[in-house]
Short mmCIF file of N, CA and C in Angstrom, two decimals:
data_model
loop_
_atom_site.label_atom_id
_atom_site.label_comp_id
_atom_site.label_asym_id
_atom_site.label_seq_id
_atom_site.Cartn_x
_atom_site.Cartn_y
_atom_site.Cartn_z
N UNK A 1 105.91 69.12 88.42
CA UNK A 1 105.06 70.11 88.90
C UNK A 1 103.54 69.31 89.12
N UNK A 2 102.76 70.00 90.11
CA UNK A 2 101.62 69.19 90.51
C UNK A 2 100.55 70.54 90.59
N UNK A 3 99.35 70.34 90.16
CA UNK A 3 98.52 71.29 90.25
C UNK A 3 97.20 70.60 90.73
N UNK A 4 96.64 71.09 91.53
CA UNK A 4 95.32 70.52 92.41
C UNK A 4 94.68 71.26 93.40
N UNK A 5 93.62 70.82 93.84
CA UNK A 5 92.98 71.67 94.79
C UNK A 5 93.42 71.44 96.37
N UNK A 6 93.06 72.51 97.17
CA UNK A 6 93.77 72.28 98.67
C UNK A 6 92.85 70.77 99.37
N UNK A 7 91.77 70.56 98.77
CA UNK A 7 91.37 69.55 99.28
C UNK A 7 91.95 68.20 99.35
N UNK A 8 92.66 68.29 98.43
CA UNK A 8 93.47 67.00 97.88
C UNK A 8 95.16 67.05 98.32
N UNK A 9 95.64 68.19 99.21
CA UNK A 9 96.75 68.32 99.20
C UNK A 9 97.42 67.06 100.03
N UNK A 10 96.61 66.47 100.95
CA UNK A 10 97.30 65.31 101.79
C UNK A 10 97.68 64.36 100.81
N UNK A 11 97.01 64.02 99.73
CA UNK A 11 97.05 62.83 99.11
C UNK A 11 98.89 62.93 98.61
N UNK A 12 99.39 64.07 98.60
CA UNK A 12 100.86 64.35 98.14
C UNK A 12 101.92 64.18 99.43
N UNK A 13 101.41 64.15 100.62
CA UNK A 13 102.40 63.89 101.69
C UNK A 13 103.28 62.81 101.56
N UNK A 14 103.31 61.82 100.84
CA UNK A 14 104.49 60.88 100.47
C UNK A 14 105.51 61.43 99.51
N UNK A 15 105.26 62.68 98.86
CA UNK A 15 106.44 63.04 97.69
C UNK A 15 107.48 63.76 99.05
N UNK A 16 107.32 64.38 100.20
CA UNK A 16 108.27 65.35 100.80
C UNK A 16 107.83 64.79 102.30
N UNK A 17 108.77 64.56 103.23
CA UNK A 17 108.29 64.36 104.42
C UNK A 17 107.73 65.56 105.41
N UNK A 18 108.17 66.84 104.78
CA UNK A 18 107.20 68.10 105.76
C UNK A 18 105.99 68.57 104.62
N UNK A 19 105.45 67.68 103.74
CA UNK A 19 104.30 68.07 103.26
C UNK A 19 103.29 67.76 104.11
N UNK A 20 103.32 66.90 105.11
CA UNK A 20 102.37 66.64 106.15
C UNK A 20 102.44 67.91 107.46
N UNK A 21 103.34 68.51 107.63
CA UNK A 21 103.24 69.81 108.19
C UNK A 21 102.85 70.94 107.34
N UNK A 22 102.64 70.84 106.45
CA UNK A 22 102.10 71.98 105.44
C UNK A 22 100.50 71.73 105.74
N UNK A 23 100.22 70.37 105.38
CA UNK A 23 99.00 70.33 105.48
C UNK A 23 97.84 70.38 107.00
N UNK A 24 98.87 70.29 107.97
CA UNK A 24 98.62 70.68 109.13
C UNK A 24 98.51 71.92 109.54
N UNK A 25 99.37 72.93 109.14
CA UNK A 25 99.51 74.18 109.11
C UNK A 25 98.36 74.59 108.28
N UNK A 26 97.96 74.09 107.15
CA UNK A 26 96.83 74.91 106.76
C UNK A 26 95.48 74.40 107.53
N UNK A 27 95.40 73.08 108.11
CA UNK A 27 94.00 72.78 108.83
C UNK A 27 94.08 73.72 110.02
N UNK A 28 95.37 74.12 110.33
CA UNK A 28 94.86 74.88 111.97
C UNK A 28 95.24 76.34 111.81
N UNK A 29 95.38 76.80 110.53
CA UNK A 29 95.59 78.47 110.43
C UNK A 29 95.10 78.90 109.19
N UNK A 30 94.32 80.14 109.09
CA UNK A 30 93.64 80.84 107.99
C UNK A 30 94.65 81.65 107.33
N UNK A 31 94.89 80.97 106.18
CA UNK A 31 95.86 81.57 105.21
C UNK A 31 95.47 83.19 104.93
N UNK A 32 94.17 83.30 105.11
CA UNK A 32 93.90 84.57 104.48
C UNK A 32 93.97 85.62 105.41
N UNK A 33 94.03 85.04 106.72
CA UNK A 33 94.38 86.30 107.80
C UNK A 33 95.60 86.48 108.38
N UNK A 34 96.43 85.61 108.08
CA UNK A 34 97.90 85.72 108.21
C UNK A 34 98.56 87.14 107.99
N UNK A 35 99.34 87.74 108.57
CA UNK A 35 100.06 89.08 108.61
C UNK A 35 101.09 88.41 107.29
N UNK A 36 101.17 89.55 106.42
CA UNK A 36 102.06 89.26 105.19
C UNK A 36 103.43 89.15 105.74
N UNK A 37 104.56 88.38 105.08
CA UNK A 37 105.85 88.25 105.71
C UNK A 37 106.16 86.57 105.83
N UNK A 38 106.95 86.07 106.43
CA UNK A 38 107.25 84.81 106.79
C UNK A 38 107.00 84.29 108.16
N UNK A 39 106.53 83.18 108.07
CA UNK A 39 106.00 82.42 109.23
C UNK A 39 106.81 80.98 109.20
N UNK A 40 107.62 80.94 110.33
CA UNK A 40 108.34 79.78 110.23
C UNK A 40 107.51 78.51 111.01
N UNK A 41 107.92 77.51 110.38
CA UNK A 41 106.94 76.34 110.75
C UNK A 41 107.94 75.12 111.23
N UNK A 42 109.04 75.18 110.70
CA UNK A 42 110.07 74.08 111.09
C UNK A 42 111.67 74.89 110.64
N UNK A 43 111.66 75.79 111.52
CA UNK A 43 113.22 76.71 111.41
C UNK A 43 113.17 76.94 109.70
N UNK A 44 114.25 77.02 108.95
CA UNK A 44 114.56 77.40 107.54
C UNK A 44 114.21 76.14 106.95
N UNK A 45 113.68 74.90 107.29
CA UNK A 45 113.09 73.79 106.40
C UNK A 45 112.14 73.87 106.07
N UNK A 46 111.09 74.40 106.94
CA UNK A 46 109.71 74.91 106.27
C UNK A 46 109.16 75.93 106.85
N UNK A 47 108.54 77.02 105.88
CA UNK A 47 108.01 78.18 106.37
C UNK A 47 107.20 78.73 105.31
N UNK A 48 106.07 79.79 105.45
CA UNK A 48 105.14 79.94 104.45
C UNK A 48 105.68 81.39 104.28
N UNK A 49 105.47 82.15 103.53
CA UNK A 49 105.74 83.54 103.09
C UNK A 49 104.12 84.18 102.53
N UNK A 50 103.72 84.78 103.27
CA UNK A 50 102.17 85.54 102.72
C UNK A 50 102.68 86.67 102.25
N UNK A 51 102.57 86.97 100.53
CA UNK A 51 102.68 87.83 100.04
C UNK A 51 101.54 88.53 99.52
N UNK A 52 101.39 90.12 99.14
CA UNK A 52 100.80 90.89 98.11
C UNK A 52 101.88 91.19 97.17
N UNK A 53 101.65 90.60 95.94
CA UNK A 53 102.43 90.48 94.93
C UNK A 53 101.85 91.36 93.52
N UNK A 54 102.65 92.02 92.85
CA UNK A 54 101.96 92.67 91.82
C UNK A 54 101.67 91.73 90.68
N UNK A 55 100.51 91.78 89.91
CA UNK A 55 100.19 91.17 89.15
C UNK A 55 101.12 91.32 88.09
N UNK A 56 101.61 90.40 87.23
CA UNK A 56 102.10 90.67 85.70
C UNK A 56 101.60 89.75 84.61
N UNK A 57 102.06 90.43 83.53
CA UNK A 57 101.35 90.06 82.30
C UNK A 57 102.61 88.62 81.97
N UNK A 58 102.11 87.81 80.91
CA UNK A 58 103.04 86.75 80.71
C UNK A 58 104.55 87.00 79.98
N UNK A 59 104.65 88.24 79.39
CA UNK A 59 105.70 88.75 78.78
C UNK A 59 106.72 89.30 80.01
N UNK A 60 106.31 89.70 80.85
CA UNK A 60 106.85 90.28 81.97
C UNK A 60 107.23 89.23 83.36
N UNK A 61 106.37 88.17 83.44
CA UNK A 61 106.52 87.58 84.40
C UNK A 61 108.05 86.77 84.23
N UNK A 62 108.58 86.26 85.44
CA UNK A 62 109.98 85.85 85.22
C UNK A 62 110.34 84.42 85.69
N UNK A 63 110.79 83.45 84.89
CA UNK A 63 110.69 82.19 85.21
C UNK A 63 111.99 82.07 86.10
N UNK A 64 111.93 81.18 87.05
CA UNK A 64 112.69 80.81 88.31
C UNK A 64 112.89 79.47 88.54
N UNK A 65 114.10 79.09 89.04
CA UNK A 65 113.98 77.88 89.58
C UNK A 65 114.74 77.62 90.94
N UNK A 66 114.68 76.62 91.95
CA UNK A 66 115.26 76.45 93.28
C UNK A 66 115.72 75.44 93.37
N UNK A 67 117.09 75.28 93.75
CA UNK A 67 117.45 74.02 94.04
C UNK A 67 117.39 73.40 95.48
N UNK A 68 117.24 74.02 96.51
CA UNK A 68 116.97 73.57 97.81
C UNK A 68 115.57 73.47 98.27
N UNK A 69 115.04 74.27 97.57
CA UNK A 69 113.36 74.35 98.24
C UNK A 69 112.30 73.82 97.15
N UNK A 70 111.46 73.34 97.86
CA UNK A 70 110.19 73.00 96.77
C UNK A 70 109.26 74.31 97.04
N UNK A 71 108.43 74.69 96.15
CA UNK A 71 107.52 75.91 96.47
C UNK A 71 105.96 75.03 96.52
N UNK A 72 105.30 75.55 97.44
CA UNK A 72 103.70 75.14 97.23
C UNK A 72 103.09 76.61 97.19
N UNK A 73 102.80 77.00 95.94
CA UNK A 73 102.24 78.41 95.70
C UNK A 73 100.32 78.14 95.72
N UNK A 74 99.90 79.12 96.71
CA UNK A 74 98.73 78.87 96.80
C UNK A 74 98.03 80.49 96.58
N UNK A 75 97.42 80.76 95.52
CA UNK A 75 96.55 82.02 95.47
C UNK A 75 95.53 82.41 96.15
N UNK A 76 95.30 83.29 96.94
CA UNK A 76 94.43 83.24 97.97
C UNK A 76 92.97 84.50 97.78
N UNK A 77 93.57 85.09 96.96
CA UNK A 77 92.22 86.30 96.69
C UNK A 77 92.04 86.54 95.20
N UNK A 78 92.77 85.84 94.46
CA UNK A 78 92.78 86.42 92.90
C UNK A 78 92.95 84.91 92.05
N UNK A 79 92.61 84.74 90.95
CA UNK A 79 93.30 83.73 89.88
C UNK A 79 94.67 84.33 89.56
N UNK A 80 95.58 83.10 89.50
CA UNK A 80 96.85 83.34 89.38
C UNK A 80 97.19 82.19 88.30
N UNK A 81 97.89 82.78 87.44
CA UNK A 81 98.30 81.78 86.13
C UNK A 81 99.97 81.82 86.63
N UNK A 82 100.55 80.76 86.08
CA UNK A 82 102.19 80.39 86.44
C UNK A 82 102.44 79.69 84.66
N UNK A 83 103.65 80.56 84.67
CA UNK A 83 104.24 79.66 83.34
C UNK A 83 105.32 79.00 83.78
N UNK A 84 105.51 77.75 83.16
CA UNK A 84 106.03 76.52 83.29
C UNK A 84 107.11 76.22 81.87
N UNK A 85 108.14 76.02 82.31
CA UNK A 85 109.42 75.27 81.60
C UNK A 85 110.27 74.40 82.12
N UNK A 86 110.18 73.28 81.72
CA UNK A 86 111.16 72.31 82.60
C UNK A 86 112.42 72.68 82.62
N UNK A 87 113.36 72.50 83.66
CA UNK A 87 114.71 72.94 83.72
C UNK A 87 115.29 72.58 82.98
N UNK A 88 115.32 71.27 82.24
CA UNK A 88 116.07 70.74 81.02
C UNK A 88 115.92 71.33 80.15
N UNK A 89 115.11 72.36 79.49
CA UNK A 89 114.76 73.15 78.57
C UNK A 89 115.42 74.43 78.73
N UNK A 90 116.00 74.86 79.99
CA UNK A 90 116.22 76.29 80.33
C UNK A 90 117.51 76.55 80.06
N UNK A 91 118.06 77.64 79.79
CA UNK A 91 119.48 77.77 79.19
C UNK A 91 120.09 78.16 80.57
N UNK A 92 121.36 77.67 80.46
CA UNK A 92 122.10 78.18 81.82
C UNK A 92 122.23 79.43 82.24
N UNK A 93 122.12 79.67 83.71
CA UNK A 93 121.89 80.99 84.37
C UNK A 93 122.47 81.09 85.40
N UNK A 94 122.91 82.22 86.05
CA UNK A 94 123.70 82.18 87.42
C UNK A 94 122.75 81.93 88.61
N UNK A 95 123.20 81.04 89.23
CA UNK A 95 122.33 80.82 90.62
C UNK A 95 122.89 81.84 91.79
N UNK A 96 121.74 82.41 92.61
CA UNK A 96 122.22 82.87 93.59
C UNK A 96 121.79 81.99 95.02
N UNK A 97 122.77 81.58 95.39
CA UNK A 97 123.11 80.71 96.40
C UNK A 97 122.32 81.06 97.84
N UNK A 98 122.35 82.35 98.04
CA UNK A 98 121.99 83.02 99.04
C UNK A 98 120.31 83.17 99.12
N UNK A 99 119.58 83.50 98.04
CA UNK A 99 118.52 83.46 97.78
C UNK A 99 117.73 82.33 97.47
N UNK A 100 118.60 81.03 97.21
CA UNK A 100 118.11 79.83 96.63
C UNK A 100 117.46 80.25 95.17
N UNK A 101 117.98 80.74 94.23
CA UNK A 101 116.91 81.09 93.06
C UNK A 101 117.73 81.41 91.82
N UNK A 102 117.54 80.95 90.67
CA UNK A 102 117.78 81.11 89.39
C UNK A 102 116.95 81.86 88.73
N UNK A 103 117.22 82.94 88.14
CA UNK A 103 116.06 83.62 87.29
C UNK A 103 116.66 83.58 85.66
N UNK A 104 115.37 83.30 84.74
CA UNK A 104 115.88 83.02 83.29
C UNK A 104 114.80 84.19 82.87
N UNK A 105 115.62 84.64 81.43
CA UNK A 105 114.93 85.40 80.58
C UNK A 105 114.24 84.81 79.59
N UNK A 106 113.20 85.36 78.81
CA UNK A 106 112.26 84.61 77.80
C UNK A 106 110.90 84.12 78.85
N UNK A 107 110.04 83.87 77.43
CA UNK A 107 108.61 83.50 77.93
C UNK A 107 108.77 81.99 78.40
N UNK A 108 107.64 81.69 79.13
CA UNK A 108 107.88 80.05 79.33
C UNK A 108 107.15 79.18 78.44
N UNK A 109 107.49 78.08 78.16
CA UNK A 109 106.77 77.11 77.40
C UNK A 109 105.28 76.94 77.45
N UNK A 110 104.62 76.89 78.43
CA UNK A 110 103.26 76.52 78.62
C UNK A 110 102.93 77.28 80.15
N UNK A 111 101.39 77.33 80.06
CA UNK A 111 100.87 78.13 80.93
C UNK A 111 99.99 77.15 81.94
N UNK A 112 99.91 77.41 83.38
CA UNK A 112 98.69 76.49 83.89
C UNK A 112 98.14 77.81 85.08
N UNK A 113 96.57 77.36 85.60
CA UNK A 113 95.97 78.55 85.99
C UNK A 113 95.80 78.07 87.25
N UNK A 114 95.26 78.41 88.53
CA UNK A 114 95.04 78.17 89.71
C UNK A 114 93.79 79.30 90.00
N UNK A 115 93.08 78.73 90.53
CA UNK A 115 91.82 79.51 91.22
C UNK A 115 92.55 79.46 92.85
N UNK A 116 91.89 80.52 93.51
CA UNK A 116 91.93 80.36 94.88
C UNK A 116 91.15 79.00 95.40
N UNK A 117 91.75 78.12 96.42
CA UNK A 117 91.51 77.10 96.80
C UNK A 117 92.19 75.85 96.02
N UNK A 118 93.00 76.16 95.02
CA UNK A 118 93.93 75.38 94.43
C UNK A 118 95.53 75.49 94.85
N UNK A 119 96.34 74.87 94.49
CA UNK A 119 97.77 75.09 94.69
C UNK A 119 98.48 74.65 93.46
N UNK A 120 100.13 75.29 93.57
CA UNK A 120 100.91 74.38 92.29
C UNK A 120 102.02 74.25 93.15
N UNK A 121 102.56 72.98 93.12
CA UNK A 121 103.61 72.60 93.84
C UNK A 121 104.87 72.54 92.57
N UNK A 122 105.86 73.56 92.66
CA UNK A 122 106.97 73.58 91.74
C UNK A 122 108.45 72.82 92.57
N UNK A 123 108.72 71.88 91.90
CA UNK A 123 110.16 70.91 92.41
C UNK A 123 111.26 71.62 91.83
N UNK A 124 112.23 71.35 92.37
CA UNK A 124 113.78 71.75 91.73
C UNK A 124 113.97 71.83 90.21
N UNK A 125 113.23 70.80 89.65
CA UNK A 125 113.35 70.65 88.09
C UNK A 125 111.98 71.43 87.27
N UNK A 126 111.63 72.18 88.14
CA UNK A 126 110.24 73.09 87.37
C UNK A 126 110.59 74.53 87.41
N UNK A 127 110.81 74.89 86.01
CA UNK A 127 110.85 76.33 86.07
C UNK A 127 109.48 77.37 86.03
N UNK A 128 109.40 77.85 86.69
CA UNK A 128 108.23 78.69 86.57
C UNK A 128 108.20 80.16 86.96
N UNK A 129 107.10 80.62 86.40
CA UNK A 129 107.05 82.12 86.33
C UNK A 129 105.54 82.74 86.93
N UNK A 130 105.69 83.06 88.39
CA UNK A 130 104.67 82.91 89.21
C UNK A 130 104.12 84.61 89.13
N UNK A 131 102.88 84.72 89.49
CA UNK A 131 102.19 86.31 89.77
C UNK A 131 101.60 86.65 88.44
N UNK A 132 101.26 85.87 87.47
CA UNK A 132 100.84 86.09 86.23
C UNK A 132 99.29 86.19 86.66
N UNK A 133 98.95 87.56 86.46
CA UNK A 133 97.10 87.86 86.86
C UNK A 133 96.89 89.44 85.97
N UNK A 134 95.62 89.56 85.77
CA UNK A 134 95.25 90.81 85.23
C UNK A 134 95.01 91.72 86.58
N UNK A 135 95.04 91.40 87.73
CA UNK A 135 94.62 92.23 88.72
C UNK A 135 95.93 92.95 89.30
N UNK A 136 96.02 94.23 89.63
CA UNK A 136 96.93 94.80 89.75
C UNK A 136 97.90 94.21 91.04
N UNK A 137 97.16 93.65 92.41
CA UNK A 137 97.78 92.75 93.02
C UNK A 137 97.30 91.78 93.39
N UNK A 138 97.88 90.63 93.81
CA UNK A 138 97.27 89.10 94.18
C UNK A 138 97.92 88.74 95.65
N UNK A 139 97.17 88.61 96.71
CA UNK A 139 97.53 88.08 97.89
C UNK A 139 97.67 86.30 97.56
N UNK A 140 99.08 86.02 98.29
CA UNK A 140 99.25 84.62 98.02
C UNK A 140 100.03 83.86 98.93
N UNK A 141 100.07 82.84 99.34
CA UNK A 141 101.07 81.78 100.48
C UNK A 141 102.04 81.02 99.57
N UNK A 142 103.20 81.19 99.80
CA UNK A 142 104.32 80.44 99.06
C UNK A 142 105.01 79.63 100.52
N UNK A 143 104.68 78.23 100.37
CA UNK A 143 105.25 77.39 101.47
C UNK A 143 106.68 77.16 100.78
N UNK A 144 107.78 77.34 101.40
CA UNK A 144 108.99 76.69 101.09
C UNK A 144 109.22 75.68 101.83
N UNK A 145 109.55 74.23 101.19
CA UNK A 145 110.12 73.17 101.53
C UNK A 145 111.24 72.68 101.44
N UNK A 146 111.99 72.30 102.18
CA UNK A 146 113.51 71.47 101.83
C UNK A 146 113.08 70.59 101.33
N UNK A 147 113.80 70.61 99.97
CA UNK A 147 113.78 69.40 98.96
C UNK A 147 114.59 68.24 99.31
#
């Protein structure tokens, strides 16, 4: 997991060859004005999903992991907190291959908070519970990057 400001995102390009394309997309597009839905950048290997999601409390937020994709999550209009538990500490659970997601019951081990202008990167080994916010709805960008 990585938490940082968008100004520093380019410093992480060495972690995945597609991260450079994410940085370029953000430079050339205003994430706040993109329509909700998926915007494909490199077919299914890299896309951004603009969402308006319901804010959740920590006890309702669901931990998830992905095997094939890395998430770069960017809150756009409100503070967003993410629950975090390393995959190695999560119980065995059913994997949905079609949606590339495993969901886990129970609370997260710890929590981190991102302001608009920040991002969180979650790798396949990072259990994360998104959308924790005291706002009823939050607008966010989720870049899905092939791991």
